[in-house]
mmCIF file with all atom_site columns, C-alpha atoms in Angstrom:
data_model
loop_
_atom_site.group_PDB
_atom_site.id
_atom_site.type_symbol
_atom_site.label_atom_id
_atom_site.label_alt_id
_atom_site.label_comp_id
_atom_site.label_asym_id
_atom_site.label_entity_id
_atom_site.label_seq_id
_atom_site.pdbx_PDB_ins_code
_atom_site.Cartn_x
_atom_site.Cartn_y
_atom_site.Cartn_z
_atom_site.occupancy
_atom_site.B_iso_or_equiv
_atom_site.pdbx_formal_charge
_atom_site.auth_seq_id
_atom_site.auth_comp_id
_atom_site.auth_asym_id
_atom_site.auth_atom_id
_atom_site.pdbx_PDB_model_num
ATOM 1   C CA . UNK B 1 1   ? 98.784  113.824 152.195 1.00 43.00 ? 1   UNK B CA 1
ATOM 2   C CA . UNK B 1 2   ? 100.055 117.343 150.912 1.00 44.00 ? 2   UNK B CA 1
ATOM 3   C CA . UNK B 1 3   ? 103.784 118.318 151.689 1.00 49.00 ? 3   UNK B CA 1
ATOM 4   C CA . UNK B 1 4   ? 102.725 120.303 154.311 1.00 52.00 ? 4   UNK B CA 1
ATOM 5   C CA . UNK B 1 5   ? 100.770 118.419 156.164 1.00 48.00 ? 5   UNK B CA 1
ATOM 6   C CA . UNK B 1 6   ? 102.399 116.658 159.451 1.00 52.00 ? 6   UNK B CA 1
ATOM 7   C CA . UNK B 1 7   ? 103.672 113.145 159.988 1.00 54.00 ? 7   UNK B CA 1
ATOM 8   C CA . UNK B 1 8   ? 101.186 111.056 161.660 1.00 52.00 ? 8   UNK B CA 1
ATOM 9   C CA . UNK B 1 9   ? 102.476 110.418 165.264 1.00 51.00 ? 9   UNK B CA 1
ATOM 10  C CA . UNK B 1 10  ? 103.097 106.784 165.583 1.00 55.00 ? 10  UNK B CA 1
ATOM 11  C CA . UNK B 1 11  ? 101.081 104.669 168.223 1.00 55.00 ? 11  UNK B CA 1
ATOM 12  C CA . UNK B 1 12  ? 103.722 103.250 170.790 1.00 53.00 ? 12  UNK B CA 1
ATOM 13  C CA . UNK B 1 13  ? 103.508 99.621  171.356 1.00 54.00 ? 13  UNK B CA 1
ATOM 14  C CA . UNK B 1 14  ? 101.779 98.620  174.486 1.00 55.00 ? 14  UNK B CA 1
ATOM 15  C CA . UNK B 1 15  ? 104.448 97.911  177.274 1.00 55.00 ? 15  UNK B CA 1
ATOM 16  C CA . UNK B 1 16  ? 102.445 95.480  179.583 1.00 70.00 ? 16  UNK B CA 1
ATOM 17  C CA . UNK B 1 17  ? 104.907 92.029  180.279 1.00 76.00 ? 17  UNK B CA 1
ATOM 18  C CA . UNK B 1 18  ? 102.922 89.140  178.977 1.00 91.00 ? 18  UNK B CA 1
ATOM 19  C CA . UNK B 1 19  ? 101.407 86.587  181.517 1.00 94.00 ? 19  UNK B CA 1
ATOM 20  C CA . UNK B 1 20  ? 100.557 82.980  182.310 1.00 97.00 ? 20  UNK B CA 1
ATOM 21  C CA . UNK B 1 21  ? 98.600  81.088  184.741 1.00 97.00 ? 21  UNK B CA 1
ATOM 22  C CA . UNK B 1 22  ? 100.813 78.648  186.051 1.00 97.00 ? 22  UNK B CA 1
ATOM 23  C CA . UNK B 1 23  ? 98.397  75.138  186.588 1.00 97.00 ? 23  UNK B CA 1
ATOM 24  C CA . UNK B 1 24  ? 99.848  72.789  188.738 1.00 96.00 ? 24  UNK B CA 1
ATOM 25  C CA . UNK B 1 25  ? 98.295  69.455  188.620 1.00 96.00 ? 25  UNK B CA 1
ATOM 26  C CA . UNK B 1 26  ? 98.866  66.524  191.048 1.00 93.00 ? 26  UNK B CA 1
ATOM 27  C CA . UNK B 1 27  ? 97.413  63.252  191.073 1.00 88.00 ? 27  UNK B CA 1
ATOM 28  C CA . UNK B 1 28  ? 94.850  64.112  187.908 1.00 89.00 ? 28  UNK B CA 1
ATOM 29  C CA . UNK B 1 29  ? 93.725  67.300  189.899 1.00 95.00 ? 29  UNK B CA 1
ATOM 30  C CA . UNK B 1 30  ? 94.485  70.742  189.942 1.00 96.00 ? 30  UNK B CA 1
ATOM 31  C CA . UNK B 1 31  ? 96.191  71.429  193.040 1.00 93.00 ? 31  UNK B CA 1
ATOM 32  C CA . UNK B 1 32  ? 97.111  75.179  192.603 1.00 93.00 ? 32  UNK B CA 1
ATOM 33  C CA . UNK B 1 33  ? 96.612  78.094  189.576 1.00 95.00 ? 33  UNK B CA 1
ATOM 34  C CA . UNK B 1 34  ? 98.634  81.399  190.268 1.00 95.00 ? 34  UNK B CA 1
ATOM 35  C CA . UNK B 1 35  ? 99.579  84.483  187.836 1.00 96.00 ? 35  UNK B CA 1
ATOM 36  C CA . UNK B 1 36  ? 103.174 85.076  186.545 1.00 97.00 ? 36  UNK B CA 1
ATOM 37  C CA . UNK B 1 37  ? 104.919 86.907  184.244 1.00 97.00 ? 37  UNK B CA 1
ATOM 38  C CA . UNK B 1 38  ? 106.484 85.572  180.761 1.00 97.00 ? 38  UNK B CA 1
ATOM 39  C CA . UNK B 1 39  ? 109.927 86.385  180.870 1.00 97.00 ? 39  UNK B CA 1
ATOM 40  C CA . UNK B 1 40  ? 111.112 84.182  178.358 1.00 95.00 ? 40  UNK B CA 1
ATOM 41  C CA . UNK B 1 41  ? 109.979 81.344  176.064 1.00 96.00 ? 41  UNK B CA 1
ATOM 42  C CA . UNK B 1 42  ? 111.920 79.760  173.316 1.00 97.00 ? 42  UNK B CA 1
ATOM 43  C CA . UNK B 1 43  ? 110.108 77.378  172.321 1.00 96.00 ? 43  UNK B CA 1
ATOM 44  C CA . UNK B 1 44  ? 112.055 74.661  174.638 1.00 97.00 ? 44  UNK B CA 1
ATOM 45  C CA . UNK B 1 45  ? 112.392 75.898  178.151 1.00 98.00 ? 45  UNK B CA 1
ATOM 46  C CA . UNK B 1 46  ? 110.078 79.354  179.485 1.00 97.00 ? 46  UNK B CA 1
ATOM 47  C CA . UNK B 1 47  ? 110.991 81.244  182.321 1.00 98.00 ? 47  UNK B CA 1
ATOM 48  C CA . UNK B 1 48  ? 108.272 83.358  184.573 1.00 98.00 ? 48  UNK B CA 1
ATOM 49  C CA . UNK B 1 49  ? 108.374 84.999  187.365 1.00 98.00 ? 49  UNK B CA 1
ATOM 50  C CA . UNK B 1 50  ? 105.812 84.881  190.231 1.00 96.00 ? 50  UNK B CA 1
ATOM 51  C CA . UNK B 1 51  ? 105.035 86.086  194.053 1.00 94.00 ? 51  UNK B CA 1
ATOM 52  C CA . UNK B 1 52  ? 104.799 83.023  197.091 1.00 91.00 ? 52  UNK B CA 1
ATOM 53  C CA . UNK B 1 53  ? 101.158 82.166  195.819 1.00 78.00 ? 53  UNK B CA 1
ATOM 54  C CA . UNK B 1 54  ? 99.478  81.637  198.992 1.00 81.00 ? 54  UNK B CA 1
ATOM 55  C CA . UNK B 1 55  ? 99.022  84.088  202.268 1.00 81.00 ? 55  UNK B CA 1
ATOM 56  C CA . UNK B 1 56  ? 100.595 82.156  204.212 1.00 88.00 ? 56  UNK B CA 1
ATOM 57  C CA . UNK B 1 57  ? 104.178 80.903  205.672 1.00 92.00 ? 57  UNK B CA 1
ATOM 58  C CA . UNK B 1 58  ? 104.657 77.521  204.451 1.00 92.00 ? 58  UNK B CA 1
ATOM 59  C CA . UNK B 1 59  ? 107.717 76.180  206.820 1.00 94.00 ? 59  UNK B CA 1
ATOM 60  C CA . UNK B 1 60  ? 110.195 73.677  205.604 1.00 93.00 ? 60  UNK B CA 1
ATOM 61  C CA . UNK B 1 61  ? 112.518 73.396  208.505 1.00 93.00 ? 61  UNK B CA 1
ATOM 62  C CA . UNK B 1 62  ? 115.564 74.335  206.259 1.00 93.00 ? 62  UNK B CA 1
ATOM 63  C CA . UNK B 1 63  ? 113.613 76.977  204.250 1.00 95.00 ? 63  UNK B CA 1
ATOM 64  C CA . UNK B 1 64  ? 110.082 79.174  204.552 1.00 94.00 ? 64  UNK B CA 1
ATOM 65  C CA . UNK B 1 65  ? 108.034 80.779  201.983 1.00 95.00 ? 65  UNK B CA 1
ATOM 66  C CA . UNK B 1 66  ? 106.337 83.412  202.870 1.00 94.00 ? 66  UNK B CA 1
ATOM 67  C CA . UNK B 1 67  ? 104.678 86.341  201.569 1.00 93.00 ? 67  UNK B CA 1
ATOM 68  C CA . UNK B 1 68  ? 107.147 88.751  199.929 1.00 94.00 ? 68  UNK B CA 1
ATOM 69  C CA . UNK B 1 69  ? 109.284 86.312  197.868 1.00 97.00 ? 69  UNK B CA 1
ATOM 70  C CA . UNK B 1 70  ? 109.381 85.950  194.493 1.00 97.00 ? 70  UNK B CA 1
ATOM 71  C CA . UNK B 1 71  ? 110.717 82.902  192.261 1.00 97.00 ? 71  UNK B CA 1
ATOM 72  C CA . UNK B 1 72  ? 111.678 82.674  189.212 1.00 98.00 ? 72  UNK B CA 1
ATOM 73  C CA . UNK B 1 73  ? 110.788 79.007  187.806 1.00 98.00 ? 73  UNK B CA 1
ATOM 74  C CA . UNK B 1 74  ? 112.135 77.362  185.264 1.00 98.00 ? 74  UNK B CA 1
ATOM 75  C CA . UNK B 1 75  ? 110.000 75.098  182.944 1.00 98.00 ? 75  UNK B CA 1
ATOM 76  C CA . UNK B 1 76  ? 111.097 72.891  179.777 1.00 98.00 ? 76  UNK B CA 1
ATOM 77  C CA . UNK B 1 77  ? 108.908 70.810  177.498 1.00 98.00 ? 77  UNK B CA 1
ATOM 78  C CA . UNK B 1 78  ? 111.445 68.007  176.685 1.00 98.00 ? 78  UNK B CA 1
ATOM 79  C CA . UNK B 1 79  ? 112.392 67.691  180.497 1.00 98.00 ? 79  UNK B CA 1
ATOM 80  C CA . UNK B 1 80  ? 111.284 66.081  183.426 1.00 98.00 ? 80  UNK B CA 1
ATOM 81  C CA . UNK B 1 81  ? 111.366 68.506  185.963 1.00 98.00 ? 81  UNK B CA 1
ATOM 82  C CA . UNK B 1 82  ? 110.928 73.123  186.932 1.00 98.00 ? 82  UNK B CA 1
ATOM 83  C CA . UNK B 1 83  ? 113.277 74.687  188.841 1.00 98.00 ? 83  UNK B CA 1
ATOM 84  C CA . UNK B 1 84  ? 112.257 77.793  190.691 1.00 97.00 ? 84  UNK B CA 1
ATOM 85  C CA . UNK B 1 85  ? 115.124 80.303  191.989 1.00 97.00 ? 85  UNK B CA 1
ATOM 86  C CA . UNK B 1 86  ? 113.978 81.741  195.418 1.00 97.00 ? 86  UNK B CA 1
ATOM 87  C CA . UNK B 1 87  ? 114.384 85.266  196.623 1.00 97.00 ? 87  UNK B CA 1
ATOM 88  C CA . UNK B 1 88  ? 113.242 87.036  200.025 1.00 96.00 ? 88  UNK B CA 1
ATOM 89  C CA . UNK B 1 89  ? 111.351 90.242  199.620 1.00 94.00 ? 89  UNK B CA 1
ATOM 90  C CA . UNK B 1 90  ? 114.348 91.935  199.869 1.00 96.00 ? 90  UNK B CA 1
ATOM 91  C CA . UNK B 1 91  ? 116.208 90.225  196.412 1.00 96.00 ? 91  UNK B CA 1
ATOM 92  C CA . UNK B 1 92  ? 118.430 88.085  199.149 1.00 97.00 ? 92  UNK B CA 1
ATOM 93  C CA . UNK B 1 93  ? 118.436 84.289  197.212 1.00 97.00 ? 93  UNK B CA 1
ATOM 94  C CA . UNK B 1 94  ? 117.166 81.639  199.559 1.00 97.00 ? 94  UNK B CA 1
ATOM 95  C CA . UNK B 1 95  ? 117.747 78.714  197.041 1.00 96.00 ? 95  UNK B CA 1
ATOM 96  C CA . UNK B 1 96  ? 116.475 76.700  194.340 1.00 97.00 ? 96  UNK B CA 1
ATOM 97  C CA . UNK B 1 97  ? 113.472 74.055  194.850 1.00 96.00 ? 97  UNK B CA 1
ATOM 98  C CA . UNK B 1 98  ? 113.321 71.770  191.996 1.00 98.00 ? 98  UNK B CA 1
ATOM 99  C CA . UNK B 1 99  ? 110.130 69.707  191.003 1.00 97.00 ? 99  UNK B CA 1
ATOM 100 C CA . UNK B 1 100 ? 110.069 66.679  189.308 1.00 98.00 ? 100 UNK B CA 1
ATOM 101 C CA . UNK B 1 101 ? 107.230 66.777  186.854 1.00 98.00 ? 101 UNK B CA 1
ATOM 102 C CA . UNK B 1 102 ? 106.306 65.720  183.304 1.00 98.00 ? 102 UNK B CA 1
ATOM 103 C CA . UNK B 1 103 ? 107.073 68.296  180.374 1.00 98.00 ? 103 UNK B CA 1
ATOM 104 C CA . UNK B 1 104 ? 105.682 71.691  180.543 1.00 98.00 ? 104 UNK B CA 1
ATOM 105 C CA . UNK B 1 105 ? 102.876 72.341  178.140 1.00 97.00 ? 105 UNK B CA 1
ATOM 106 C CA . UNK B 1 106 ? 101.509 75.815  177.067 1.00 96.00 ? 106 UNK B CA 1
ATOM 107 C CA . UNK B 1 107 ? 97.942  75.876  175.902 1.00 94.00 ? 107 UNK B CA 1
ATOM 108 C CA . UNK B 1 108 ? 96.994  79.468  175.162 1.00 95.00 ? 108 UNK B CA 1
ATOM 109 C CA . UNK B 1 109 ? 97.962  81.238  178.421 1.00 96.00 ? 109 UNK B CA 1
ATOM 110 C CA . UNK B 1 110 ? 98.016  78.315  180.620 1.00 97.00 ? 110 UNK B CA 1
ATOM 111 C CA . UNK B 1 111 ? 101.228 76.491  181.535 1.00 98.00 ? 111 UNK B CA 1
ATOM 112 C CA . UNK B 1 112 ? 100.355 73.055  183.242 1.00 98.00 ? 112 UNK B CA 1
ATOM 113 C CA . UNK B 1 113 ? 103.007 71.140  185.011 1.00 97.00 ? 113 UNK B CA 1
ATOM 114 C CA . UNK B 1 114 ? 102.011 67.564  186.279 1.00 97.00 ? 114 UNK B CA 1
ATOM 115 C CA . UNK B 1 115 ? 103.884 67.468  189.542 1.00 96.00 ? 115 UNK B CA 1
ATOM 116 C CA . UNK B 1 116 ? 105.172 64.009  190.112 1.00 97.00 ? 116 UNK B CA 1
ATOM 117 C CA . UNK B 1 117 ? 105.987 63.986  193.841 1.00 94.00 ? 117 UNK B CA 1
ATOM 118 C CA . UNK B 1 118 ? 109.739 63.567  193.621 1.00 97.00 ? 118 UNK B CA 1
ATOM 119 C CA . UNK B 1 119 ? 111.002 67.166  194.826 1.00 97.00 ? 119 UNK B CA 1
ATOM 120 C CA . UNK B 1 120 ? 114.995 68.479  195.149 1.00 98.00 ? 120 UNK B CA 1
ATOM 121 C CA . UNK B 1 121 ? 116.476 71.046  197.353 1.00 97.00 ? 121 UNK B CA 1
ATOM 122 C CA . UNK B 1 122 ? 119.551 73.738  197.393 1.00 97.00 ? 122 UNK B CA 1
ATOM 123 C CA . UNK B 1 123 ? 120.076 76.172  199.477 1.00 96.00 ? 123 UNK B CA 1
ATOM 124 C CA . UNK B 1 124 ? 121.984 79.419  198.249 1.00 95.00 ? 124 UNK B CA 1
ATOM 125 C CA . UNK B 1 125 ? 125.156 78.653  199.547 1.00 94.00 ? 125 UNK B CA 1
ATOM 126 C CA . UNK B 1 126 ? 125.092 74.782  198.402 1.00 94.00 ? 126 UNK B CA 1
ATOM 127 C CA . UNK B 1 127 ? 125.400 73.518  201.414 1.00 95.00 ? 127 UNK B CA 1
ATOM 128 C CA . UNK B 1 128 ? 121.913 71.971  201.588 1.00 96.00 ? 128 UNK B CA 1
ATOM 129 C CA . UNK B 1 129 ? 121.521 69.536  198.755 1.00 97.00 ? 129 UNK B CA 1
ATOM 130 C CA . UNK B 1 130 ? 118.586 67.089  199.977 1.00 97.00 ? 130 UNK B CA 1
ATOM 131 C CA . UNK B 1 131 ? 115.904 65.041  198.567 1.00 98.00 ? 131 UNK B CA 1
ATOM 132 C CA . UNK B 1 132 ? 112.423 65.138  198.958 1.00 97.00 ? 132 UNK B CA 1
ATOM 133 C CA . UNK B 1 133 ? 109.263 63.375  199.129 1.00 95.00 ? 133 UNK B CA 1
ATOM 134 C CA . UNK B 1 134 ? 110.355 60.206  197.917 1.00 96.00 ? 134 UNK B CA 1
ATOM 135 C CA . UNK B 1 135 ? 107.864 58.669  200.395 1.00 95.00 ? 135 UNK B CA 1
ATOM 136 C CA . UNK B 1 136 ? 105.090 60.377  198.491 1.00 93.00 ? 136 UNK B CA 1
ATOM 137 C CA . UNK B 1 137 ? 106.876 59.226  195.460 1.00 96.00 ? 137 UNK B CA 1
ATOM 138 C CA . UNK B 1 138 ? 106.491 55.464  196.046 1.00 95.00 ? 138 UNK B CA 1
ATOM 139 C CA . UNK B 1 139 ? 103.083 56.195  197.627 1.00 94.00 ? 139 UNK B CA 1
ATOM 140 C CA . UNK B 1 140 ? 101.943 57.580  194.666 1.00 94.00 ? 140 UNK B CA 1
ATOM 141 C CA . UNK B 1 141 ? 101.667 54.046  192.480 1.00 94.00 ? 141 UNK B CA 1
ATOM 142 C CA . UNK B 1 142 ? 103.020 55.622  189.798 1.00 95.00 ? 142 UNK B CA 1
ATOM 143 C CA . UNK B 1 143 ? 105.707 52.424  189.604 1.00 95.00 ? 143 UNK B CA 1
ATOM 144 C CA . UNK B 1 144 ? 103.490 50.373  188.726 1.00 96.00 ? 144 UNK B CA 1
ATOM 145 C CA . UNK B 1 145 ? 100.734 52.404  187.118 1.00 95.00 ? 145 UNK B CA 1
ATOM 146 C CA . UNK B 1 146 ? 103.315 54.646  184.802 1.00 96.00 ? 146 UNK B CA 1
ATOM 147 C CA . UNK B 1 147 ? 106.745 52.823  184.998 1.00 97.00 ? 147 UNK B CA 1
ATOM 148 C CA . UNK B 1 148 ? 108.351 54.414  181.699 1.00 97.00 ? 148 UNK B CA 1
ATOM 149 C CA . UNK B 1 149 ? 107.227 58.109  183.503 1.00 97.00 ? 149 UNK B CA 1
ATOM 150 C CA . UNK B 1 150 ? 108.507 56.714  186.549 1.00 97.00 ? 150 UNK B CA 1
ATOM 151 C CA . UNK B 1 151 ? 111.800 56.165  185.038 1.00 97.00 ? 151 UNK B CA 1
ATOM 152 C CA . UNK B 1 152 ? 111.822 59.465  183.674 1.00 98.00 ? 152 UNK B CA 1
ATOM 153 C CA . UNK B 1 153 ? 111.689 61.142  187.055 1.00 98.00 ? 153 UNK B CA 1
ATOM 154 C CA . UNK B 1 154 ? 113.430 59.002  188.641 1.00 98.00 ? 154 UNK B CA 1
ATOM 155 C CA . UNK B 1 155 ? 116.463 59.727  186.489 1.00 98.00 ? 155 UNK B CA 1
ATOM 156 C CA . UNK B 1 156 ? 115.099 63.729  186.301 1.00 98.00 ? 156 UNK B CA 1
ATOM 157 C CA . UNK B 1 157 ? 115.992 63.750  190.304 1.00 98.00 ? 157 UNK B CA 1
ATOM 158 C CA . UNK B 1 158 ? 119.321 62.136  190.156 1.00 98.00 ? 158 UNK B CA 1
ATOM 159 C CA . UNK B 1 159 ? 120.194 64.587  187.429 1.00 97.00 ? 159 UNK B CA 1
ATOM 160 C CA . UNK B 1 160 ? 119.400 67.182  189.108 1.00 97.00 ? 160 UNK B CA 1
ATOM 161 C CA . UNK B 1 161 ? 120.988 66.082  192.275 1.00 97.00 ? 161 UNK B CA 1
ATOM 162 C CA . UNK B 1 162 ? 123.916 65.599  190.248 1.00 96.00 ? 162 UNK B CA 1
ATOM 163 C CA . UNK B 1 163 ? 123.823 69.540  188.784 1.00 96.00 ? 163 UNK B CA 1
ATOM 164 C CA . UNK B 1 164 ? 123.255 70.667  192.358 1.00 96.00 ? 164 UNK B CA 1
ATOM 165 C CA . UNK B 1 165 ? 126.421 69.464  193.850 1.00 95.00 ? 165 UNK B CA 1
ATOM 166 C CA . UNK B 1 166 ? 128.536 70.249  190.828 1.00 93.00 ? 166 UNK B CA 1
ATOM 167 C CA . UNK B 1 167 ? 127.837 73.743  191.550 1.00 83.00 ? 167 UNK B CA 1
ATOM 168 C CA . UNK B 1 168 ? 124.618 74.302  191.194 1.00 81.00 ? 168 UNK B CA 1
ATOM 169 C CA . UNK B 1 169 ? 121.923 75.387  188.324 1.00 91.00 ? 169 UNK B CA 1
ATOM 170 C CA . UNK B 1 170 ? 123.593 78.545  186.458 1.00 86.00 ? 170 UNK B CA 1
ATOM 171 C CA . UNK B 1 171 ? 124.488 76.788  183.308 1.00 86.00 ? 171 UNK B CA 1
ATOM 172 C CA . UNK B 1 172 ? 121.020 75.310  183.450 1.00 91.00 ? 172 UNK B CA 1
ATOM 173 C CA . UNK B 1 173 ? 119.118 78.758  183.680 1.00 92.00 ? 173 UNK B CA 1
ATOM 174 C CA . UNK B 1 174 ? 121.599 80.855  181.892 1.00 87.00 ? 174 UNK B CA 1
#
């Protein structure tokens, strides 16, 4: 290249967010697969952030998702549980909805999460702190089948329970 001759103009990096399909498995089978974007992985814990992944209201009694919000979920590989931050179309937070599952794994651009039954609620204020599905939970054998991953969530829930009425999760997902 002669003195004289211009700088090649450099190629800007591409500026698409990275994504993962989120694989939720229950009971051995694959129970739902939706898009989100990476926001964050550190090798420990990865953060992504998704739309309500069906068309539909799904009704609680003390919270709905429904088309419009987004959550941003929470996933570790050396814990025993997600925990997805809940926001109306609008940005207002609805609350956190905690599942107790086995480690995260990423295998190219899935991330699978083995939902374990065992599910924890708080609402935005705090003033909702409840347990969930512990019916399932006991229905689901995994006493007797698993009892060392049993353990595990077991004591996931309780810690969580713990976190949620101690002020809730922002030393957790900070």
């Amino acid at each position: 290249m002669s003195a004289n001759s211009p700088e090649p103009t450099p190629t800007p990096a591409p500026t698409t967010t990275p994504t993962v399909n989120v694989v939720l498995v229950k009971a051995g089978r694959t129970k739902i697969t939706y898009p989100a974007e990476l926001l964050h992985d550190d090798g420990t814990r990865l953060a992504v952030r998704a739309a309500w992944a069906t068309d539909g209201v799904r009704d609680f009694g003390f919270v709905r998702f429904e088309p419009g919000d987004m959550l941003t979920e929470y996933y570790w590989r050396d814990r025993w549980y997600s925990v997805k931050e809940v926001r109306d179309a609008s940005g207002t937070l609805k609350g956190w909805y905690c599942d107790i599952a086995r480690p995260a794994t990423l295998t190219g651009t899935d991330l699978v999460v083995e939902d374990l039954d065992l599910d924890l609620w708080r609402s935005a204020d705090g003033t909702d702190v409840r347990r969930l599905d512990e019916d399932e939970f006991e229905e689901s054998g995994l006493t007797q089948s698993d009892p060392e991953a049993a353990s595990a969530a077991l004591a996931a829930l309780d810690e969580l329970e713990s976190l949620a009425r101690e002020g809730g999760f922002e030393k957790l997902l900070a």
